[in-house]
């Protein structure tokens, strides 16, 4: 059975839906820096990191032996409470998880705590029609960590910037080139690893989805 391993504390996705824009019959190449999407009508490609996670889930799924039970109850149109129980093998004790989400018109709040004492929290706020800010943090027996992120969505492109308490930074840009093809680039800096960048390609047709990524690490020579 494929499921999330016990002890992993991840928040349920709360990202907003991608803007729905019907592509025109004839299109031209788009550049997000210029408002040419008014006559190209290309789709906003969404956030680049979202598709990187999608590819990792397909290529590197998590398998474990055990059973997991999840129950979510919608208290009102804005508030949801969730309960989770996972039981692995004899070496891993059963774990109970309590989660809560508030989904308002401009802000989304979410939190999760389990029997190991690990607490995760996330706050998403739609500052303007195009600008969204995300703050998330985790407190566990290993310490505390957090991050802040800003996403700007143009008509046919999305740019993101992230900074974490560990000293890691990330910049990314994702652009719709045609109604079915999107290209992106991401720059990363981590004090515990070599800085690098990656180039991304995503092509969507009615019968298939193709995702490709080329990663490059910038190492110095002695």
Short mmCIF file of C-alpha atoms in Angstrom, two decimals:
data_model
loop_
_atom_site.label_atom_id
_atom_site.label_comp_id
_atom_site.label_asym_id
_atom_site.label_seq_id
_atom_site.Cartn_x
_atom_site.Cartn_y
_atom_site.Cartn_z
CA UNK A 1 0.00 0.00 0.00
CA UNK A 2 1.39 3.41 -0.95
CA UNK A 3 0.97 6.09 1.67
CA UNK A 4 2.80 8.77 3.58
CA UNK A 5 5.37 7.20 5.96
CA UNK A 6 4.62 7.48 9.67
CA UNK A 7 6.27 10.47 11.27
CA UNK A 8 6.16 12.60 8.12
CA UNK A 9 4.27 15.82 8.82
CA UNK A 10 3.11 17.45 5.66
CA UNK A 11 0.24 19.82 5.26
CA UNK A 12 -2.54 19.12 2.77
CA UNK A 13 -2.27 21.21 -0.38
CA UNK A 14 -4.09 24.52 -0.23
CA UNK A 15 -2.83 26.14 -3.40
CA UNK A 16 -5.43 28.07 -5.40
CA UNK A 17 -6.66 26.73 -8.71
CA UNK A 18 -4.90 27.86 -11.85
CA UNK A 19 -6.61 30.60 -13.86
CA UNK A 20 -8.78 29.17 -16.61
CA UNK A 21 -8.09 30.91 -19.93
CA UNK A 22 -9.09 29.31 -23.18
CA UNK A 23 -6.23 29.33 -25.72
CA UNK A 24 -6.82 31.06 -29.02
CA UNK A 25 -6.86 29.18 -32.31
CA UNK A 26 -3.75 31.01 -33.51
CA UNK A 27 -0.98 31.83 -31.06
CA UNK A 28 2.37 33.54 -30.99
CA UNK A 29 5.36 33.18 -28.72
CA UNK A 30 4.80 34.80 -25.33
CA UNK A 31 7.06 36.67 -22.94
CA UNK A 32 5.69 37.37 -19.48
CA UNK A 33 7.58 40.67 -19.32
CA UNK A 34 5.31 42.14 -21.98
CA UNK A 35 1.47 42.23 -22.01
CA UNK A 36 1.19 40.34 -25.28
CA UNK A 37 -1.04 37.71 -23.64
CA UNK A 38 -3.95 40.07 -24.31
CA UNK A 39 -3.89 38.83 -27.87
CA UNK A 40 -2.23 35.44 -27.42
CA UNK A 41 -4.58 34.30 -24.58
CA UNK A 42 -2.03 31.80 -23.22
CA UNK A 43 -2.76 30.06 -19.93
CA UNK A 44 -1.01 30.88 -16.70
CA UNK A 45 1.26 27.82 -16.26
CA UNK A 46 0.98 27.78 -12.47
CA UNK A 47 3.80 27.49 -9.98
CA UNK A 48 6.98 25.73 -11.12
CA UNK A 49 7.59 23.99 -7.78
CA UNK A 50 4.14 22.42 -7.93
CA UNK A 51 5.07 20.42 -11.04
CA UNK A 52 8.49 19.50 -9.65
CA UNK A 53 6.72 17.88 -6.67
CA UNK A 54 4.31 16.16 -9.05
CA UNK A 55 7.19 14.61 -10.98
CA UNK A 56 8.95 13.44 -7.80
CA UNK A 57 5.77 11.77 -6.54
CA UNK A 58 5.49 9.81 -9.79
CA UNK A 59 9.17 8.88 -10.13
CA UNK A 60 9.94 8.32 -6.42
CA UNK A 61 6.77 7.13 -4.64
CA UNK A 62 6.89 6.28 -0.92
CA UNK A 63 6.03 2.71 0.03
CA UNK A 64 5.63 1.33 3.52
CA UNK A 65 3.99 -1.59 5.26
CA UNK A 66 0.96 -0.75 7.33
CA UNK A 67 -2.46 0.85 7.34
CA UNK A 68 -3.54 4.50 7.34
CA UNK A 69 -7.00 5.91 8.06
CA UNK A 70 -7.99 9.53 7.36
CA UNK A 71 -11.28 11.25 8.15
CA UNK A 72 -12.12 14.88 7.30
CA UNK A 73 -15.20 16.73 8.52
CA UNK A 74 -16.36 20.05 7.08
CA UNK A 75 -17.74 22.01 10.04
CA UNK A 76 -18.86 24.97 7.95
CA UNK A 77 -18.08 26.39 4.49
CA UNK A 78 -14.75 27.75 5.79
CA UNK A 79 -13.54 25.30 8.45
CA UNK A 80 -12.43 21.65 8.11
CA UNK A 81 -11.17 19.29 10.83
CA UNK A 82 -9.25 16.12 10.04
CA UNK A 83 -8.23 13.01 11.96
CA UNK A 84 -5.59 10.52 10.89
CA UNK A 85 -4.39 7.20 12.30
CA UNK A 86 -1.45 5.26 10.92
CA UNK A 87 -0.14 1.87 12.01
CA UNK A 88 3.10 0.50 10.61
CA UNK A 89 5.15 -2.54 11.57
CA UNK A 90 5.99 -3.51 15.15
CA UNK A 91 9.03 -1.20 15.24
CA UNK A 92 6.92 1.93 14.62
CA UNK A 93 4.22 2.77 17.19
CA UNK A 94 0.78 3.88 15.96
CA UNK A 95 0.46 7.61 15.35
CA UNK A 96 -2.58 9.89 15.59
CA UNK A 97 -2.74 13.19 13.72
CA UNK A 98 -5.12 16.11 14.25
CA UNK A 99 -5.42 18.75 11.54
CA UNK A 100 -7.49 21.86 10.95
CA UNK A 101 -7.95 24.19 8.00
CA UNK A 102 -9.59 27.56 7.55
CA UNK A 103 -10.21 28.58 3.93
CA UNK A 104 -11.44 32.15 3.69
CA UNK A 105 -11.88 34.33 0.62
CA UNK A 106 -8.38 35.90 0.87
CA UNK A 107 -6.58 33.85 3.54
CA UNK A 108 -6.03 30.15 4.16
CA UNK A 109 -4.73 28.79 7.46
CA UNK A 110 -3.76 25.19 8.15
CA UNK A 111 -2.15 23.24 10.96
CA UNK A 112 -1.35 19.67 11.91
CA UNK A 113 -0.02 18.06 15.09
CA UNK A 114 0.72 14.40 15.80
CA UNK A 115 1.49 12.22 18.79
CA UNK A 116 5.24 12.68 18.30
CA UNK A 117 4.80 16.37 19.17
CA UNK A 118 5.54 17.61 15.66
CA UNK A 119 3.55 20.72 14.74
CA UNK A 120 3.20 22.07 11.20
CA UNK A 121 1.45 25.31 10.30
CA UNK A 122 0.86 27.22 7.08
CA UNK A 123 -0.64 30.61 6.28
CA UNK A 124 -1.49 31.65 2.71
CA UNK A 125 -2.68 35.19 2.06
CA UNK A 126 -3.84 36.65 -1.26
CA UNK A 127 -2.43 40.16 -0.97
CA UNK A 128 -3.63 41.32 -4.39
CA UNK A 129 -5.21 39.71 -7.41
CA UNK A 130 -1.75 38.69 -8.65
CA UNK A 131 0.41 38.54 -5.50
CA UNK A 132 0.22 35.75 -2.91
CA UNK A 133 2.34 35.30 0.24
CA UNK A 134 2.93 32.02 2.08
CA UNK A 135 4.42 31.50 5.53
CA UNK A 136 4.98 28.06 7.00
CA UNK A 137 6.81 26.58 9.94
CA UNK A 138 7.48 23.35 11.80
CA UNK A 139 8.28 22.67 15.45
CA UNK A 140 9.54 19.23 16.50
CA UNK A 141 11.92 17.56 18.92
CA UNK A 142 14.70 18.32 16.44
CA UNK A 143 14.07 22.09 16.62
CA UNK A 144 12.10 24.69 14.69
CA UNK A 145 12.28 25.93 11.15
CA UNK A 146 10.22 28.15 8.86
CA UNK A 147 10.07 29.86 5.50
CA UNK A 148 8.39 32.74 3.69
CA UNK A 149 7.45 32.76 0.01
CA UNK A 150 5.95 35.20 -2.49
CA UNK A 151 4.31 34.24 -5.79
CA UNK A 152 3.34 36.69 -8.53
CA UNK A 153 1.02 35.37 -11.25
CA UNK A 154 0.92 37.17 -14.58
CA UNK A 155 -1.50 36.36 -17.35
CA UNK A 156 0.84 33.73 -18.86
CA UNK A 157 3.71 33.42 -16.35
CA UNK A 158 4.45 32.94 -12.65
CA UNK A 159 7.46 34.13 -10.64
CA UNK A 160 8.33 32.95 -7.11
CA UNK A 161 10.84 33.84 -4.40
CA UNK A 162 11.48 31.85 -1.19
CA UNK A 163 13.67 32.30 1.87
CA UNK A 164 13.97 29.86 4.78
CA UNK A 165 15.30 30.08 8.32
CA UNK A 166 18.06 27.62 7.39
CA UNK A 167 19.58 30.19 5.02
CA UNK A 168 18.28 28.60 1.80
CA UNK A 169 16.91 30.77 -1.01
CA UNK A 170 15.11 30.02 -4.27
CA UNK A 171 14.01 32.07 -7.28
CA UNK A 172 11.92 30.60 -10.08
CA UNK A 173 10.18 31.72 -13.28
CA UNK A 174 7.66 29.69 -15.30
CA UNK A 175 6.40 30.88 -18.71
CA UNK A 176 3.75 29.57 -21.10
CA UNK A 177 5.28 29.50 -24.57
CA UNK A 178 2.41 27.88 -26.48
CA UNK A 179 -1.01 26.61 -25.33
CA UNK A 180 0.59 23.21 -24.60
CA UNK A 181 4.23 24.04 -23.76
CA UNK A 182 5.71 25.80 -20.71
CA UNK A 183 9.36 26.50 -19.91
CA UNK A 184 10.87 27.45 -16.55
CA UNK A 185 14.11 28.14 -14.72
CA UNK A 186 14.91 28.03 -11.00
CA UNK A 187 17.94 29.26 -9.07
CA UNK A 188 18.71 27.78 -5.64
CA UNK A 189 21.19 28.60 -2.90
CA UNK A 190 21.69 26.40 0.18
CA UNK A 191 24.51 26.98 2.70
CA UNK A 192 24.77 23.20 3.16
CA UNK A 193 25.05 22.39 -0.55
CA UNK A 194 26.45 23.78 -3.77
CA UNK A 195 24.30 26.46 -5.44
CA UNK A 196 22.68 25.51 -8.70
CA UNK A 197 19.94 26.05 -11.21
CA UNK A 198 17.59 23.86 -13.20
CA UNK A 199 15.77 24.17 -16.51
CA UNK A 200 12.26 22.79 -16.76
CA UNK A 201 9.94 21.81 -19.59
CA UNK A 202 6.29 20.76 -19.36
CA UNK A 203 4.10 19.77 -22.31
CA UNK A 204 0.44 18.86 -21.90
CA UNK A 205 -1.70 17.20 -24.57
CA UNK A 206 -5.06 15.48 -24.43
CA UNK A 207 -3.40 12.07 -24.04
CA UNK A 208 -0.14 12.73 -22.22
CA UNK A 209 1.86 14.98 -19.90
CA UNK A 210 5.60 15.30 -20.47
CA UNK A 211 7.85 16.84 -17.81
CA UNK A 212 11.62 17.22 -18.15
CA UNK A 213 14.22 18.81 -15.88
CA UNK A 214 17.95 19.47 -16.28
CA UNK A 215 19.83 20.25 -13.04
CA UNK A 216 23.20 22.00 -12.90
CA UNK A 217 25.35 22.48 -9.80
CA UNK A 218 27.85 25.34 -9.68
CA UNK A 219 30.97 24.02 -7.91
CA UNK A 220 34.18 25.99 -7.54
CA UNK A 221 37.57 24.62 -8.54
CA UNK A 222 40.57 24.70 -6.22
#
